[in-house]
Each structure stands twice: as C-alpha cells, then as structure tokens.
Amino acid sequence: MIINDTIVALATPSGAGAIAIIRLSGKDAIKLAEKQFKSVSGKLLGKQKTHTIHLGHIIDETKTMDEVLVSVFKNPNSYTGEDVVEISCHGSNYIQQEIIQLFLRKGCRMANAGEFTLRAFLNGKLDLSQAEAVADLIASDNEASHQIAMQQMRGGFSSEIAKLREELLNFASLIELELDFAEEDVEFADRTQFKDLIERITFVLKRLIDSFAVGNVIKNGIPVAIVGEPNVGKSTLLNALLNEERAIVSDIAGTTRDTIEDEITIGGIGFRFIDTAGIRNTKDVVESIGIKKTFEKIEQAQVVIYLFDAESIFAQKSSVESIAVEIEKIKNKHPQKPLVVIANKIDAISEKELNVLKVSIDDIKLISAKTKKGVEDLKIALTNFVNTGALRNDETIVTNTRHYDALLKAFEEIQKVQHGLETGLSGDLLAIDIRQALYHFGEITGEITNEDLLGNIFANFCIGK
C-alpha cells in the first residue's frame, strides 16, 4: 500500500458548475502546487501559514490556465494528516481536466476511491468507524441519517467501544499476569469487579446490537408496500404522498400492471413507497405477473398499507366484515409487519357510514387520496413505526453492517467469558475468550485490520474523498 506519494483528484462532483475544487495530498503537495501557482502578491506557498487562502493563477510554463484560490493546510493539521492543497478553480470541465493533467505530469498520482480518507485513518486523524461515517455522511439524504453519521464522525460510537475495550484490556492484562504466577496460586484480577464489568459490557452490546434494527432502516429508508384490490386509489394515494403525478391514475381496474417505487422524507426519515398491482383473480397474463410481484413486494416491505374503497363498500352493500377478513389474512401471513388499514374516498360517504367503519375496524385511518384529506395524519402514523427516541437522546445507533457483525461476534465471546466466570473456568481459558472479544472490538475501530478489509471499505467511497 503506497501512502508516501502525492495524490490528486477532483473533490467536487464531476460536471460543469460555478466552482470546482481539486485536492492534492502528500509530502510534495505544497511544493508541486507552488511551482504551478503564481500568487498575485508574489508570495511563495511554502512560506505561508497553514489554513490560509491565496489568490493567483495556475500556470503551465507560459500558459495561464485559470484564476484560482489556493488553500494551504500543513501537516499534521489537515484532513489527511499530510500537506494538503485545495485549488478552487472555475467549474469548466475543460479547466478541471487541464489542471489535474498538469499535476499528473508534474509527479502526482491520481487518487484512488476514498484514498484521502484512508490516509486520514492511517495517519491517526480518524479511526475506522469515523472514516466509514464520512461515506455515510456524503450518502445521507434525510435528517435522521445525517444526524447519525455526524454523531459517528464525532466519535460517539467509537469512543463507547474504545472505553469498553480499554477496561476489558486492563482485566485481561491482570489475568495474563496471573498465568505468569500460576504456581503461586494468586489472583490479581478481582473476579467480582470483573463480573460487574462483563455484565456492563453485555448490557451495552445488547443495546448497540438492538439499535441496528432502527439504524438500518434510517440509513436505507423504510420500504412501504401499498396493497389492495384494483381501483381503490393506490396510485392516487402514492401521488398524494409524493405530491406529484408519479403513477398513472384511471377508472379502469388493473391500470397499474407493475410496481412503482419512489422515496420521500417524512419527519427526517426516508420512506420508499411501493405502489403495487391490484390483488384480484384475473386471466390477463401481464396483470397476473404484476400481482405476483405485489406479493413479492409485501415480503420485502417493512410496513404494509392495506387500502380499500369505502365508497364501493357501501354502494355495493358489501359487508365491512369482508374487509376485516382480508385484513386478518394479511396479519396472519405477515404477523411481524406493521399493518396500516386505510379507508379511501371518505369524501363520498356519509357521517353514519364513517362511524360504521370506525366501530368495525380497529385503528383504521380515514382518508381521501383525491382531496388529500387525512394524508398528513397518515404520514404521522408512519413515522410512529420508527423509534427515533435514541436520536433525540443522542444515544449511539449502529447503521453499519460490518460493525453489527463485529458486535455480534464480540457479544458471543463475552457470553463465553461470563459463562466461564460462573463455572469457575481457569484463567488461561478465560484469557482466550477475552482476547477474541478484544479482537472483535478492535475490528470496529481499526485497531485490528488488514489491507483486504481496508480495500473493501474504501472502495465504496467516491473519488476525491
């Protein structure tokens, strides 16, 4: 792994814009920039203070490429811990590429995906969980995922893990010391205090592991399937939720032949709504495929909205009990999934009929997707399915699958240690389980790592970060 050369990359999105930023990092970053930069003040970049900005021109021999602002960050007080130069140039694609190619000719190397952040990790500016939070912060598209990423970047998660690891390491050292004096039969590690520590670690690990269920949906969005018979207003509801004409709406039953998906943010949480084909018996081959996909989407969804047409129930004198039967079928088939039952087209029925629905079906939501009456109440109901109390209390929430896996493995080893303490297991066998738990803690923060792991993590970053 080469980390002692100087790298360059575009740090802003590719494409034309008002301004683009080109970043250099490495031992020769300032020296290389100084040779190609002519300050309007005539000052040399290498002699300037860190965290200063300078106006001038990028020059290629006698050719002036662009008027730019150059920011200087001297090691170790920079993002990467190395000398860093950021060139703010005009956002022309041509100018961006010309400046980057200039520095490549002068001795820079094109940065790999995530290499600036990788160098920050290797130089001790960030631990591994904080580095991963950088990617999460860039990818965050709602308030909740942004808040979690910011908390992890500030070290909230890693500091909690590091504290537990340090305490466990201290006891591990005492137990290892006992092994050196095995013939004298002495105990340096107080077993009562050690048992208390293990119980505390178990409690924290359980909380962090349980938080992943919430963290994962906050990070990736909550899939919500809208299901029901044809022509009950599923597509109209999707359009009302999205506040745009996303799905085709008509009076012809079976118009939606395939699933339609789109995302919105409600209360800081991302929801991915899936408008499905109406469920009914049909001989239409294409519609049958759509209905099959509907059942697949119900399996994938974390929340199911069952929508029915209140107007047709009373107009056709169908029994409300038939709707209750359909609701029970969904509940029995998917008992773990939250189910929201909605009566649509309430603007077309009487107050008496509304009361019949309220009495007959528990927790029913009454809406008119066409007039958007009740849609805001539905949004509030959906956010209640997500426990964001942890966000308000600033508790740590796990969103990363790699962290979750390491926590599960650490928890398994801690349970072995706890069982060993309860059964009077010998110190040498306890030490083995403790070392394994420490190993999995270290995997999270990067104290235990390898090139393959780093390659997998930083390959998911964008170039320039």
Short mmCIF file of N, CA, C and O in Angstrom, two decimals, residues 24 57 65 89 130 188 233 241 256 266 278 296 302 317 319 354-355 357 370 374 384 400 402 415-416 445 455:
data_model
loop_
_atom_site.label_atom_id
_atom_site.label_comp_id
_atom_site.label_asym_id
_atom_site.label_seq_id
_atom_site.Cartn_x
_atom_site.Cartn_y
_atom_site.Cartn_z
N LEU A 24 -4.96 18.11 -3.55
CA LEU A 24 -3.68 17.40 -3.55
C LEU A 24 -3.33 17.05 -2.12
O LEU A 24 -3.58 17.84 -1.20
N HIS A 57 -2.91 32.53 -10.08
CA HIS A 57 -3.18 31.84 -11.33
C HIS A 57 -2.41 30.53 -11.38
O HIS A 57 -1.28 30.43 -10.89
N MET A 65 -3.73 29.01 -17.08
CA MET A 65 -4.88 28.11 -17.20
C MET A 65 -6.15 28.70 -16.59
O MET A 65 -7.24 28.60 -17.15
N CYS A 89 -11.06 26.35 -8.59
CA CYS A 89 -10.98 26.90 -9.94
C CYS A 89 -12.39 27.09 -10.49
O CYS A 89 -13.37 26.70 -9.86
N GLN A 130 -15.09 6.12 12.28
CA GLN A 130 -15.27 7.52 11.89
C GLN A 130 -15.06 7.70 10.39
O GLN A 130 -15.78 8.46 9.75
N PHE A 188 -4.78 -11.65 40.68
CA PHE A 188 -4.60 -10.21 40.58
C PHE A 188 -5.89 -9.53 40.13
O PHE A 188 -6.11 -8.37 40.43
N GLY A 233 -57.63 3.23 -5.33
CA GLY A 233 -56.94 4.51 -5.14
C GLY A 233 -55.50 4.39 -4.69
O GLY A 233 -54.95 5.35 -4.14
N LEU A 241 -49.02 11.25 -1.52
CA LEU A 241 -47.88 11.20 -0.60
C LEU A 241 -46.66 11.89 -1.19
O LEU A 241 -45.93 12.61 -0.50
N THR A 256 -52.48 -0.25 -13.04
CA THR A 256 -51.11 -0.50 -12.57
C THR A 256 -50.77 -1.96 -12.79
O THR A 256 -51.30 -2.84 -12.10
N ILE A 266 -40.16 11.87 5.53
CA ILE A 266 -41.22 12.29 6.46
C ILE A 266 -40.62 12.35 7.86
O ILE A 266 -40.11 11.35 8.36
N GLY A 278 -53.13 -4.20 -8.32
CA GLY A 278 -54.27 -4.62 -7.50
C GLY A 278 -54.38 -6.13 -7.41
O GLY A 278 -54.13 -6.85 -8.38
N GLU A 296 -44.50 -10.38 -3.82
CA GLU A 296 -43.05 -10.32 -3.58
C GLU A 296 -42.69 -9.03 -2.84
O GLU A 296 -41.85 -9.04 -1.93
N GLN A 302 -41.29 -3.39 4.93
CA GLN A 302 -41.25 -3.42 6.39
C GLN A 302 -42.54 -2.89 6.99
O GLN A 302 -42.83 -3.12 8.15
N LYS A 317 -73.19 -2.43 -1.18
CA LYS A 317 -73.73 -3.07 0.01
C LYS A 317 -72.93 -4.32 0.40
O LYS A 317 -73.48 -5.33 0.86
N SER A 319 -70.30 -6.22 2.80
CA SER A 319 -70.18 -6.15 4.25
C SER A 319 -68.78 -5.65 4.64
O SER A 319 -67.79 -5.98 3.99
N LEU A 354 -69.17 6.55 7.98
CA LEU A 354 -67.84 6.75 8.59
C LEU A 354 -67.79 6.12 9.98
O LEU A 354 -66.83 5.44 10.34
N ASN A 355 -68.83 6.32 10.75
CA ASN A 355 -68.89 5.77 12.11
C ASN A 355 -68.92 4.25 12.10
O ASN A 355 -68.33 3.60 12.98
N LEU A 357 -67.40 2.36 9.94
CA LEU A 357 -66.00 1.94 9.69
C LEU A 357 -65.17 2.05 10.97
O LEU A 357 -64.39 1.16 11.31
N LYS A 370 -57.80 11.66 -3.13
CA LYS A 370 -58.06 12.64 -4.20
C LYS A 370 -57.97 14.07 -3.67
O LYS A 370 -57.38 14.95 -4.31
N GLY A 374 -56.59 13.73 5.32
CA GLY A 374 -56.10 12.63 6.14
C GLY A 374 -54.70 12.14 5.76
O GLY A 374 -54.13 11.30 6.46
N ASN A 384 -44.40 7.02 13.39
CA ASN A 384 -44.50 6.41 14.72
C ASN A 384 -44.00 4.97 14.73
O ASN A 384 -43.72 4.41 15.80
N ASN A 400 -24.03 0.42 10.42
CA ASN A 400 -23.09 -0.25 9.53
C ASN A 400 -23.14 -1.77 9.72
O ASN A 400 -22.99 -2.25 10.85
N ARG A 402 -21.01 -4.05 8.89
CA ARG A 402 -19.72 -4.58 9.38
C ARG A 402 -19.61 -4.42 10.90
O ARG A 402 -19.17 -5.33 11.60
N GLN A 415 -20.23 -13.59 26.19
CA GLN A 415 -21.09 -14.58 26.83
C GLN A 415 -20.28 -15.80 27.29
O GLN A 415 -20.55 -16.37 28.35
N LYS A 416 -19.29 -16.18 26.49
CA LYS A 416 -18.40 -17.28 26.87
C LYS A 416 -17.61 -16.92 28.13
O LYS A 416 -17.43 -17.75 29.03
N THR A 445 -13.01 -0.30 15.35
CA THR A 445 -12.31 0.98 15.35
C THR A 445 -11.07 0.98 14.47
O THR A 445 -10.49 2.03 14.21
N GLY A 455 -9.35 -2.24 1.81
CA GLY A 455 -9.69 -2.16 0.39
C GLY A 455 -11.18 -2.25 0.16
O GLY A 455 -11.76 -1.49 -0.64
#
